[in-house]
Amino acid sequence: MNLNLKARQNNTYDAIVVGTGISGGWAAKELTENGLNTLVLERGRNVRHVEDYPTMLMKPWEIPYNNQVPPEEAKHYQKQMRTGYTIRQTTKHWWVRDTDQPYEEVKRFDWIRGYHVGGRSIMWGRQSYRLAPMDFEANAKDGIGVDWPIRYDDLAPWYTHVEKFAGISGEALGLPQLPDSDFLPPWELNCLEEVLKETMAERFNRVLTIGRTANMTQPHNGRGKCMSRNLCSRGCPYGGYFSSNASTLPAAAATGNMTLRPHSIVDSVIYDEELGKATGVRVIDAETLETTEYYANVIFLNASCMNTTLIMMNSISDRFPNGLGNDSGELGHNVMDHHFRVGANGEYDGFEDRYYWGRRPTGFYIPRYRNLERNDRPYLRGFGYQGGASREGWQRGVRELAIGEPLKEFVQAPGRWTMGMTAFGEMLPDHSNRVYLDRDKTDKWGQPTLVFDVEFKENEYKMREDMKNDAAEMLEAAGMKNVRTFDDPGGPGLGIHEMGTARMGRDPKTSVLNGWNQVHACKNVYVTDGACMTSAACQNPSLTYMAFAARAANHAAEELKKGNL
């Protein structure tokens, strides 16, 4: 008995955070800075900032197979490769092997994952936009899903809090559909992008700005500025963009209150029927398969949307026979992503004497302009565009029939100007879009696997017509030639913005989490990754996850002080 008590004491913390990605890093930082002794669990290996970025400085001629992955290795990444850009010699170590960690699809779903300390914060797109007041009101206004339990003003101070620490560069615009912040200086548009910006303002009364990004234009909070290498996905030795590894986890470690435990797969949350709350988590050691229990007063689930949902579904008790907090039956439902890969591109005659400096880490952004004041399109909600203009490089010489000096001169000269844009559109929550567990099919650690039954619906496909045609219209108006549209919806998940499977709401009968990201029926468990989202809006969501995690962690710390958890 005494031995068991001592073991439990050794494994007891004030707080447990599951996951080390964008939201988990923020939960760890805020909890530890509030003085809480915090255990941070990560299912993958440890990745130390700089020391564990093996390809960050690799030169092109040092990369084997021209940066491609040979077929015998590629067979392990068949679903991760659906993006077309993730699995390279220089980045393959960040992504999971599908053969080790399988999932099933009733309908195609592209679940793109990275399991290691820092998670996808190392490889994310870094585009950082706030949701707007209208986004938090849209479900109630349209009668879609459930109403958000908070409004923009509840989250606004926490957007500011995380932006100031992370370092977001951008331009203030004063647009109600894209709230501003205290930005670092913006990156610059190039000459052709300025032409499109002026044309859009004059012809369409629409706004084009430089993308707001977590790549820093000046040193900030002890990190160096972005060097415009365009090698972010290998890990940045300068800390030039925000990641958990470069930013939040070092801050948490500096408090002396964080214990980081990699190779720790959380099987389930331990629920105490008598106490009526969670008391800890069961953890499988990924290397030894040994199972250990860890205990805490408060638990943050930040394992990424789908893995947080898996853990909750796998947390079965007499009180929660259908998964932790699943009184509403909504756990695992309302899966959302952003739909994209639709837009247009074209070529431009002119500016032959103009060029630009470096490999800028962001392009232009066109904020949403459809259905703002009223719904006057045959679909609900809207979309924004991300794109850029550049000059063709030496690669165009591959197609030329030339050798010797003429070929050398050709490939050393900049090519023609081209420009393209891709729309990112909002996907509506729908109860029929869901994931569930297959307990008969397990992974190499004995965990049940997820089954995806998700598809784009009629609203998304109607929206894509405008996403495609508007792009072509704007490019042609700016004088682009040979404008071509494209539309390849792929599968949901390809945006890598999974959301909605444990949504927030006002009513425990129709939602899983309350307005503080607490599980309605188990208030010492918080969920602040994409699973908490009630609607998707059309903006990249990571900044919102950061704000939710910081807000919830400070709420938890206050509630602990009051003895409410």
Coordinates of C-alpha atoms in Angstrom, one line a residue:
M1 CA 0.0 0.0 0.0
N2 CA 2.8 2.4 1.0
L3 CA 4.6 1.6 -2.2
N4 CA 1.5 2.3 -4.3
L5 CA 0.9 5.6 -2.5
K6 CA 4.5 6.6 -3.1
A7 CA 4.3 5.7 -6.8
R8 CA 1.1 7.7 -7.1
Q9 CA 2.7 10.6 -5.3
N10 CA 5.7 10.5 -7.7
N11 CA 3.3 10.6 -10.6
T12 CA 1.1 13.4 -9.4
Y13 CA 1.2 16.9 -10.8
D14 CA -0.9 20.1 -10.7
A15 CA -1.7 19.8 -14.4
I16 CA -1.2 17.5 -17.3
V17 CA -1.0 18.7 -20.9
V18 CA -1.5 16.1 -23.7
G19 CA 0.3 17.2 -26.8
T20 CA 3.0 19.7 -27.6
G21 CA 1.9 21.3 -30.9
I22 CA 0.5 24.8 -31.4
S23 CA -2.2 24.7 -28.6
G24 CA -0.3 22.2 -26.3
G25 CA 2.7 24.5 -26.2
W26 CA 0.5 27.4 -25.2
A27 CA -1.3 25.5 -22.5
A28 CA 2.1 24.4 -21.1
K29 CA 3.5 27.9 -21.1
E30 CA 0.5 29.5 -19.4
L31 CA 0.0 26.8 -16.8
T32 CA 3.7 26.7 -15.8
E33 CA 3.9 30.5 -15.7
N34 CA 1.0 30.4 -13.3
G35 CA 3.1 28.3 -11.0
L36 CA 1.5 25.0 -11.7
N37 CA 3.8 21.9 -11.7
T38 CA 2.9 20.5 -15.1
L39 CA 3.5 17.2 -16.9
V40 CA 3.6 17.6 -20.7
L41 CA 3.0 14.4 -22.6
E42 CA 4.0 13.8 -26.3
R43 CA 3.3 10.6 -28.1
G44 CA 6.3 11.0 -30.4
R45 CA 10.1 11.5 -30.0
N46 CA 11.7 14.6 -28.5
V47 CA 12.8 17.4 -30.8
R48 CA 15.0 20.0 -29.3
H49 CA 15.1 23.4 -31.0
V50 CA 18.0 23.6 -33.5
E51 CA 19.8 20.4 -32.2
D52 CA 17.2 18.2 -33.8
Y53 CA 16.6 19.8 -37.1
P54 CA 18.8 17.5 -39.2
T55 CA 18.2 19.1 -42.6
M56 CA 17.9 22.8 -41.7
L57 CA 21.2 23.7 -43.4
M58 CA 21.4 21.0 -46.0
K59 CA 22.5 22.3 -49.5
P60 CA 20.6 21.1 -52.6
W61 CA 23.6 19.0 -53.7
E62 CA 23.7 17.3 -50.4
I63 CA 20.2 16.0 -50.6
P64 CA 19.9 12.4 -51.9
Y65 CA 17.5 11.4 -54.7
N66 CA 16.9 15.0 -55.8
N67 CA 14.9 15.3 -52.6
Q68 CA 12.5 12.5 -53.6
V69 CA 11.6 9.4 -51.6
P70 CA 12.3 6.1 -53.3
P71 CA 9.2 3.8 -53.9
E72 CA 10.2 1.2 -51.3
E73 CA 10.0 4.0 -48.7
A74 CA 7.1 5.9 -50.1
K75 CA 4.8 2.9 -49.7
H76 CA 4.8 3.7 -45.9
Y77 CA 3.5 7.3 -46.5
Q78 CA 0.7 6.8 -49.1
K79 CA -1.8 9.0 -47.3
Q80 CA 0.7 11.6 -46.1
M81 CA 1.8 12.0 -49.7
R82 CA -1.6 13.1 -50.9
T83 CA -0.6 16.7 -50.3
G84 CA 2.0 16.4 -53.0
Y85 CA 4.6 18.3 -50.9
T86 CA 5.0 16.8 -47.4
I87 CA 7.1 13.7 -48.0
R88 CA 10.6 14.7 -49.1
Q89 CA 14.1 13.6 -48.1
T90 CA 14.4 16.9 -46.2
T91 CA 11.1 16.7 -44.4
K92 CA 9.9 13.0 -44.2
H93 CA 11.1 12.7 -40.6
W94 CA 8.3 15.1 -39.5
W95 CA 5.4 13.0 -40.8
V96 CA 3.9 9.7 -39.6
R97 CA 4.2 6.4 -41.4
D98 CA 0.7 5.4 -42.4
T99 CA 1.7 1.8 -42.1
D100 CA 2.5 2.2 -38.5
Q101 CA -0.5 4.4 -37.6
P102 CA -3.3 3.5 -39.9
Y103 CA -6.9 4.8 -40.2
E104 CA -9.9 3.9 -42.2
E105 CA -12.0 5.9 -44.7
V106 CA -15.7 5.3 -45.5
K107 CA -15.1 8.4 -47.7
R108 CA -11.7 9.8 -48.5
F109 CA -10.2 11.9 -45.7
D110 CA -6.6 13.2 -45.8
W111 CA -5.4 13.0 -42.2
I112 CA -1.9 14.6 -42.4
R113 CA 0.0 14.1 -39.1
G114 CA 3.3 14.8 -37.4
Y115 CA 4.0 13.1 -34.1
H116 CA 7.0 14.5 -32.2
V117 CA 7.7 17.3 -29.7
G118 CA 6.4 20.5 -31.3
G119 CA 4.0 18.5 -33.6
R120 CA 2.8 20.3 -36.7
S121 CA 4.0 23.7 -35.3
I122 CA 7.3 22.9 -37.0
M123 CA 5.7 22.4 -40.4
W124 CA 2.6 24.7 -40.3
G125 CA 1.8 27.3 -42.9
R126 CA 2.2 30.2 -40.4
Q127 CA -0.6 32.3 -41.9
S128 CA -2.2 34.0 -38.8
Y129 CA -5.6 35.6 -38.9
R130 CA -8.1 36.4 -36.3
L131 CA -11.7 35.3 -36.6
A132 CA -14.1 38.2 -36.8
P133 CA -17.2 39.1 -34.7
M134 CA -19.3 38.0 -37.6
D135 CA -17.7 34.5 -37.5
F136 CA -18.8 34.0 -33.8
E137 CA -22.3 35.0 -34.7
A138 CA -22.8 33.2 -38.0
N139 CA -24.2 29.9 -36.7
A140 CA -26.9 31.6 -34.7
K141 CA -27.7 33.9 -37.6
D142 CA -27.9 31.2 -40.2
G143 CA -29.4 28.5 -38.0
I144 CA -26.5 26.2 -38.7
G145 CA -25.1 23.8 -36.0
V146 CA -25.1 25.5 -32.6
D147 CA -24.3 29.0 -31.4
W148 CA -20.8 29.8 -30.2
P149 CA -20.9 30.2 -26.3
I150 CA -18.6 33.2 -26.6
R151 CA -18.3 36.3 -28.8
Y152 CA -15.3 37.9 -30.4
D153 CA -14.8 40.4 -27.5
D154 CA -14.3 37.4 -25.1
L155 CA -11.3 36.2 -27.1
A156 CA -9.9 39.5 -28.4
P157 CA -7.6 40.1 -25.4
W158 CA -6.2 36.6 -25.8
Y159 CA -5.5 37.1 -29.5
T160 CA -3.5 40.2 -28.5
H161 CA -1.7 38.2 -25.8
V162 CA -0.5 35.4 -28.1
E163 CA 0.2 37.7 -31.0
K164 CA 2.6 39.8 -28.9
F165 CA 4.5 36.8 -27.8
A166 CA 4.5 34.9 -31.1
G167 CA 5.4 37.8 -33.3
I168 CA 2.9 38.3 -36.2
S169 CA 3.9 40.5 -39.2
G170 CA 1.2 42.2 -41.2
E171 CA -0.6 45.3 -42.2
A172 CA -3.5 46.9 -40.2
L173 CA -6.5 47.3 -42.5
G174 CA -9.5 48.3 -40.3
L175 CA -11.7 45.7 -41.8
P176 CA -14.5 44.3 -39.6
Q177 CA -14.2 40.8 -41.3
L178 CA -10.4 40.6 -40.5
P179 CA -9.6 42.3 -37.1
D180 CA -6.2 44.0 -36.7
S181 CA -3.6 43.5 -34.1
D182 CA -0.2 45.0 -33.0
F183 CA 1.8 43.7 -35.9
L184 CA 5.4 43.5 -36.6
P185 CA 6.3 45.3 -39.8
P186 CA 4.8 43.6 -42.9
W187 CA 6.6 41.9 -45.7
E188 CA 6.5 43.7 -49.0
L189 CA 4.3 43.1 -52.0
N190 CA 6.1 43.0 -55.3
C191 CA 5.4 45.2 -58.3
L192 CA 2.9 42.8 -60.0
E193 CA 1.0 42.2 -56.7
E194 CA 0.7 46.0 -56.3
V195 CA -0.9 46.1 -59.8
L196 CA -3.5 43.6 -58.7
K197 CA -4.1 45.4 -55.4
E198 CA -4.8 48.7 -57.2
T199 CA -7.0 47.0 -59.8
M200 CA -9.1 45.2 -57.1
A201 CA -9.6 48.5 -55.2
E202 CA -10.6 50.4 -58.3
R203 CA -12.7 47.8 -60.1
F204 CA -14.1 45.7 -57.3
N205 CA -13.8 47.6 -54.1
R206 CA -11.9 44.7 -52.7
V207 CA -8.8 44.6 -50.5
L208 CA -5.5 42.9 -51.1
T209 CA -2.8 42.9 -48.4
I210 CA 0.4 41.0 -47.7
G211 CA -0.2 37.8 -45.8
R212 CA -0.2 38.1 -42.0
T213 CA 2.4 35.5 -41.0
A214 CA 4.2 34.2 -37.9
N215 CA 7.5 34.8 -39.8
M216 CA 9.1 37.7 -38.1
T217 CA 10.5 40.7 -39.9
Q218 CA 12.7 41.8 -37.0
P219 CA 14.2 40.1 -33.9
H220 CA 11.5 39.5 -31.3
N221 CA 11.4 38.1 -27.8
G222 CA 14.9 36.6 -28.0
R223 CA 14.4 35.0 -31.4
G224 CA 16.1 36.1 -34.7
K225 CA 14.2 37.4 -37.6
C226 CA 13.2 35.3 -40.6
M227 CA 16.0 35.1 -43.2
S228 CA 13.8 34.5 -46.2
R229 CA 15.3 31.1 -46.8
N230 CA 11.9 29.4 -47.6
L231 CA 13.1 26.3 -45.7
C232 CA 10.7 26.6 -42.8
S233 CA 9.5 23.1 -42.9
R234 CA 12.9 21.8 -42.1
G235 CA 13.0 23.7 -38.8
C236 CA 14.5 27.2 -38.4
P237 CA 17.9 27.6 -36.7
Y238 CA 17.1 31.4 -36.2
G239 CA 13.7 30.8 -34.6
G240 CA 12.5 33.1 -37.3
Y241 CA 8.9 31.8 -37.2
F242 CA 6.7 30.7 -34.3
S243 CA 6.8 27.1 -33.2
S244 CA 6.3 25.4 -29.9
N245 CA 10.0 24.3 -30.0
A246 CA 11.4 27.8 -30.5
S247 CA 8.8 29.7 -28.4
T248 CA 6.3 28.3 -25.9
L249 CA 8.1 25.1 -24.7
P250 CA 11.3 27.0 -23.9
A251 CA 9.3 29.5 -22.0
A252 CA 7.5 26.8 -20.1
A253 CA 10.9 25.0 -19.3
A254 CA 12.4 28.3 -18.1
T255 CA 9.8 28.4 -15.2
G256 CA 11.2 25.1 -13.8
N257 CA 7.6 23.8 -13.6
M258 CA 7.5 21.7 -16.7
T259 CA 8.3 18.0 -16.9
L260 CA 8.3 16.9 -20.6
R261 CA 7.8 13.2 -21.3
P262 CA 8.1 12.2 -25.0
H263 CA 7.2 8.7 -26.3
S264 CA 4.0 8.9 -24.2
I265 CA 0.8 7.8 -25.9
V266 CA -2.2 8.7 -23.9
D267 CA -4.7 5.8 -23.9
S268 CA -7.5 7.4 -21.9
V269 CA -8.5 9.9 -19.2
I270 CA -9.1 8.4 -15.8
Y271 CA -12.6 9.4 -14.4
D272 CA -13.4 9.0 -10.7
E273 CA -17.1 8.2 -10.3
E274 CA -17.2 9.3 -6.7
L275 CA -15.4 12.6 -7.1
G276 CA -17.2 13.3 -10.3
K277 CA -14.1 14.5 -12.1
A278 CA -11.0 13.3 -14.0
T279 CA -8.0 12.4 -11.9
G280 CA -5.4 11.6 -14.5
V281 CA -4.5 9.8 -17.7
R282 CA -3.3 6.3 -18.7
V283 CA -0.1 6.4 -20.8
I284 CA 1.4 3.7 -23.0
D285 CA 5.2 4.1 -23.3
A286 CA 5.7 4.1 -27.1
E287 CA 9.1 2.3 -26.8
T288 CA 8.4 -0.3 -24.0
L289 CA 4.6 -0.6 -24.2
E290 CA 4.5 -0.3 -20.4
T291 CA 1.3 1.4 -19.1
T292 CA 1.6 4.0 -16.4
E293 CA -1.0 6.3 -14.8
Y294 CA -0.3 10.0 -14.1
Y295 CA -2.5 12.2 -11.9
A296 CA -3.4 15.8 -11.8
N297 CA -6.1 18.3 -10.8
V298 CA -6.6 19.6 -14.2
I299 CA -6.0 18.0 -17.7
F300 CA -5.6 19.7 -21.0
L301 CA -6.2 17.7 -24.1
N302 CA -4.2 19.2 -27.0
A303 CA -3.3 16.1 -28.9
S304 CA -4.7 17.7 -32.2
C305 CA -8.3 17.5 -33.2
M306 CA -8.6 13.9 -34.1
N307 CA -6.3 12.4 -31.5
T308 CA -8.0 14.4 -28.7
T309 CA -11.3 13.0 -30.0
L310 CA -9.8 9.5 -30.0
I311 CA -8.7 9.8 -26.4
M312 CA -12.1 11.0 -25.3
M313 CA -13.9 8.3 -27.2
N314 CA -11.5 5.7 -25.6
S315 CA -12.2 7.1 -22.1
I316 CA -15.1 4.8 -21.2
S317 CA -16.6 4.7 -17.7
D318 CA -20.0 3.9 -16.1
R319 CA -20.7 7.6 -16.2
F320 CA -19.5 8.0 -19.8
P321 CA -20.2 4.8 -21.6
N322 CA -20.0 6.5 -25.0
G323 CA -16.8 8.5 -24.3
L324 CA -15.7 11.2 -21.9
G325 CA -18.1 14.1 -21.9
N326 CA -20.3 12.7 -24.7
D327 CA -23.7 13.2 -23.1
S328 CA -24.8 15.1 -26.2
G329 CA -23.8 12.4 -28.7
E330 CA -21.8 15.1 -30.6
L331 CA -18.3 13.8 -29.8
G332 CA -16.7 12.9 -33.1
H333 CA -19.3 14.6 -35.2
N334 CA -19.3 18.0 -37.1
V335 CA -15.9 17.4 -38.7
M336 CA -14.7 20.5 -40.6
D337 CA -11.7 21.5 -42.7
H338 CA -11.2 24.3 -45.2
H339 CA -11.8 23.5 -48.8
F340 CA -9.3 24.9 -51.3
R341 CA -7.3 24.0 -54.4
V342 CA -9.6 26.1 -56.5
G343 CA -8.6 29.4 -58.1
A344 CA -6.7 30.7 -61.1
N345 CA -3.3 31.7 -62.5
G346 CA -2.0 33.6 -65.4
E347 CA 1.0 35.3 -67.0
Y348 CA 2.0 39.0 -67.3
D349 CA 3.8 40.9 -70.1
G350 CA 5.9 43.7 -68.6
F351 CA 8.1 44.6 -65.7
E352 CA 11.0 42.8 -67.4
D353 CA 13.4 45.1 -65.5
R354 CA 11.9 44.4 -62.1
Y355 CA 12.8 41.7 -59.6
Y356 CA 12.5 41.1 -55.8
W357 CA 14.7 40.1 -52.9
G358 CA 14.9 36.7 -51.2
R359 CA 12.4 33.9 -50.8
R360 CA 9.6 35.7 -49.1
P361 CA 7.8 33.4 -46.6
T362 CA 4.3 34.7 -47.3
G363 CA 2.2 35.8 -50.3
F364 CA -0.7 38.1 -50.6
Y365 CA -4.0 37.7 -48.9
I366 CA -7.4 38.8 -50.1
P367 CA -9.9 38.9 -47.1
R368 CA -13.4 37.6 -47.5
Y369 CA -15.7 39.9 -49.4
R370 CA -18.7 37.7 -50.2
N371 CA -21.9 37.5 -48.0
L372 CA -20.6 40.2 -45.6
E373 CA -23.6 42.5 -45.1
R374 CA -26.2 40.0 -46.4
N375 CA -26.3 36.6 -47.9
D376 CA -26.7 37.4 -51.6
R377 CA -25.0 34.3 -53.1
P378 CA -26.4 30.8 -53.5
Y379 CA -24.4 29.6 -50.5
L380 CA -23.7 30.5 -46.9
R381 CA -20.5 32.1 -45.6
G382 CA -17.4 33.0 -47.7
F383 CA -13.8 32.6 -48.6
G384 CA -10.5 34.4 -48.9
Y385 CA -7.5 34.0 -51.2
Q386 CA -3.8 33.3 -50.8
G387 CA -1.5 33.8 -53.7
G388 CA 1.6 35.4 -55.1
A389 CA 3.4 36.7 -58.1
S390 CA 7.0 35.7 -59.1
R391 CA 9.3 35.4 -62.1
E392 CA 10.0 32.0 -63.6
G393 CA 13.3 30.5 -62.8
W394 CA 15.9 28.2 -64.4
Q395 CA 13.5 25.3 -64.3
R396 CA 11.8 26.6 -67.4
G397 CA 15.0 25.7 -69.3
V398 CA 14.2 22.0 -68.9
R399 CA 11.8 22.3 -71.7
E400 CA 14.2 24.2 -74.0
L401 CA 16.2 22.5 -76.8
A402 CA 19.5 24.2 -76.2
I403 CA 23.0 23.3 -75.0
G404 CA 26.2 25.2 -74.1
E405 CA 26.4 28.9 -73.8
P406 CA 22.9 29.8 -75.1
L407 CA 21.4 27.5 -72.5
K408 CA 23.5 29.0 -69.7
E409 CA 22.5 32.5 -70.7
F410 CA 18.8 31.4 -70.9
V411 CA 18.7 29.8 -67.4
Q412 CA 20.6 32.7 -65.7
A413 CA 18.0 35.3 -66.9
P414 CA 14.8 35.7 -64.9
G415 CA 11.7 34.4 -66.8
R416 CA 8.3 36.0 -67.3
W417 CA 6.1 37.1 -64.5
T418 CA 3.3 34.8 -63.4
M419 CA 0.7 35.1 -60.7
G420 CA -1.8 32.6 -59.1
M421 CA -4.2 32.6 -56.2
T422 CA -6.0 29.8 -54.3
A423 CA -9.2 30.3 -52.3
F424 CA -9.7 28.9 -48.8
G425 CA -13.5 28.5 -48.1
E426 CA -15.5 27.8 -45.0
M427 CA -16.9 24.3 -44.5
L428 CA -20.2 24.2 -42.6
P429 CA -20.6 21.9 -39.5
D430 CA -22.8 18.9 -40.3
H431 CA -23.7 16.1 -37.8
S432 CA -23.3 13.5 -40.5
N433 CA -19.6 14.3 -41.0
R434 CA -18.0 12.2 -38.3
V435 CA -15.2 9.9 -37.0
Y436 CA -15.6 6.9 -34.8
L437 CA -13.5 4.1 -33.4
D438 CA -12.8 0.7 -34.8
R439 CA -11.8 -1.3 -31.7
D440 CA -11.2 -4.4 -33.7
K441 CA -8.5 -2.8 -35.9
T442 CA -5.6 -1.5 -33.7
D443 CA -2.3 0.1 -34.4
K444 CA 1.1 -1.3 -33.3
W445 CA 0.6 0.1 -29.8
G446 CA -2.8 -1.7 -29.5
Q447 CA -4.8 1.5 -29.8
P448 CA -8.2 1.5 -31.6
T449 CA -8.1 3.2 -35.0
L450 CA -10.2 6.0 -36.3
V451 CA -12.7 5.7 -39.1
F452 CA -13.6 8.8 -41.2
D453 CA -17.0 9.3 -42.8
V454 CA -16.7 12.9 -44.0
E455 CA -17.5 14.7 -47.2
F456 CA -18.0 18.2 -48.7
K457 CA -21.6 19.1 -49.0
E458 CA -23.7 21.1 -51.5
N459 CA -22.8 24.5 -49.8
E460 CA -19.1 23.9 -50.3
Y461 CA -19.5 22.9 -54.0
K462 CA -21.7 26.0 -54.8
M463 CA -19.1 28.2 -53.1
R464 CA -16.3 26.8 -55.3
E465 CA -17.9 28.3 -58.4
D466 CA -17.3 31.8 -57.1
M467 CA -13.9 30.8 -55.7
K468 CA -12.8 29.8 -59.2
N469 CA -14.6 32.4 -61.3
D470 CA -13.8 35.4 -59.1
A471 CA -10.1 34.6 -59.2
A472 CA -10.0 34.5 -63.0
E473 CA -12.0 37.8 -63.2
M474 CA -9.6 39.6 -60.9
L475 CA -6.5 38.4 -62.7
E476 CA -7.9 39.3 -66.1
A477 CA -8.8 42.7 -64.8
A478 CA -5.2 43.2 -63.7
G479 CA -4.0 42.5 -67.2
M480 CA -2.9 38.9 -66.9
K481 CA -2.8 36.8 -70.0
N482 CA -3.6 33.1 -70.6
V483 CA -5.6 33.0 -67.4
R484 CA -6.5 29.4 -66.4
T485 CA -8.8 28.2 -63.7
F486 CA -8.4 25.1 -61.6
D487 CA -10.7 23.1 -59.2
D488 CA -9.5 20.0 -57.5
P489 CA -11.4 19.5 -54.2
G490 CA -9.4 16.4 -53.2
G491 CA -10.6 15.1 -49.9
P492 CA -11.5 16.9 -46.7
G493 CA -8.5 17.1 -44.5
L494 CA -6.1 18.3 -47.2
G495 CA -6.2 21.8 -45.7
I496 CA -4.7 20.3 -42.5
H497 CA -7.3 22.3 -40.6
E498 CA -9.3 19.6 -38.9
M499 CA -11.9 21.0 -36.5
G500 CA -15.2 20.5 -34.7
T501 CA -15.3 17.0 -33.2
A502 CA -15.8 18.2 -29.6
R503 CA -17.5 21.5 -30.2
M504 CA -18.1 24.3 -27.8
G505 CA -21.7 25.4 -27.1
R506 CA -24.1 26.8 -24.6
D507 CA -26.2 23.7 -24.1
P508 CA -24.7 20.4 -22.8
K509 CA -27.4 18.6 -24.7
T510 CA -26.0 19.7 -28.1
S511 CA -22.3 20.3 -27.4
V512 CA -19.3 18.9 -25.6
L513 CA -17.5 21.9 -24.2
N514 CA -18.6 25.1 -22.5
G515 CA -17.5 28.7 -23.1
W516 CA -14.2 28.1 -21.2
N517 CA -13.3 25.0 -23.2
Q518 CA -14.2 22.8 -20.3
V519 CA -16.0 19.5 -20.8
H520 CA -19.5 20.3 -19.8
A521 CA -19.8 17.3 -17.5
C522 CA -16.2 17.0 -16.4
K523 CA -15.0 20.6 -15.8
N524 CA -11.4 19.8 -14.9
V525 CA -10.8 18.6 -18.5
Y526 CA -10.1 21.3 -21.1
V527 CA -9.9 20.9 -24.9
T528 CA -8.3 23.8 -26.8
D529 CA -7.1 22.4 -30.1
G530 CA -9.2 22.2 -33.3
A531 CA -11.7 19.8 -31.8
C532 CA -13.3 22.7 -29.8
M533 CA -14.3 24.8 -32.9
T534 CA -18.1 25.4 -33.3
S535 CA -17.7 26.8 -36.9
A536 CA -14.7 27.1 -39.2
A537 CA -14.8 30.6 -40.6
C538 CA -12.5 30.9 -43.7
Q539 CA -9.4 32.1 -41.9
N540 CA -6.4 29.8 -41.0
P541 CA -7.3 28.6 -37.5
S542 CA -4.0 28.1 -35.6
L543 CA -4.0 31.6 -34.1
T544 CA -7.4 31.0 -32.7
Y545 CA -6.3 27.7 -31.1
M546 CA -3.4 29.6 -29.5
A547 CA -5.8 32.2 -28.1
F548 CA -8.2 29.6 -26.8
A549 CA -5.4 27.7 -25.1
A550 CA -4.0 30.7 -23.3
R551 CA -7.5 31.9 -22.2
A552 CA -8.4 28.4 -20.9
A553 CA -5.1 27.8 -19.1
N554 CA -5.4 31.1 -17.2
H555 CA -9.0 30.2 -16.4
A556 CA -7.9 26.8 -15.1
A557 CA -5.2 28.4 -12.9
E558 CA -7.8 30.8 -11.4
E559 CA -10.3 28.1 -10.8
L560 CA -7.7 25.9 -9.1
K561 CA -6.8 28.8 -6.8
K562 CA -10.5 29.1 -5.9
G563 CA -10.8 25.4 -5.3
N564 CA -13.4 25.0 -8.0
L565 CA -11.6 22.2 -9.9

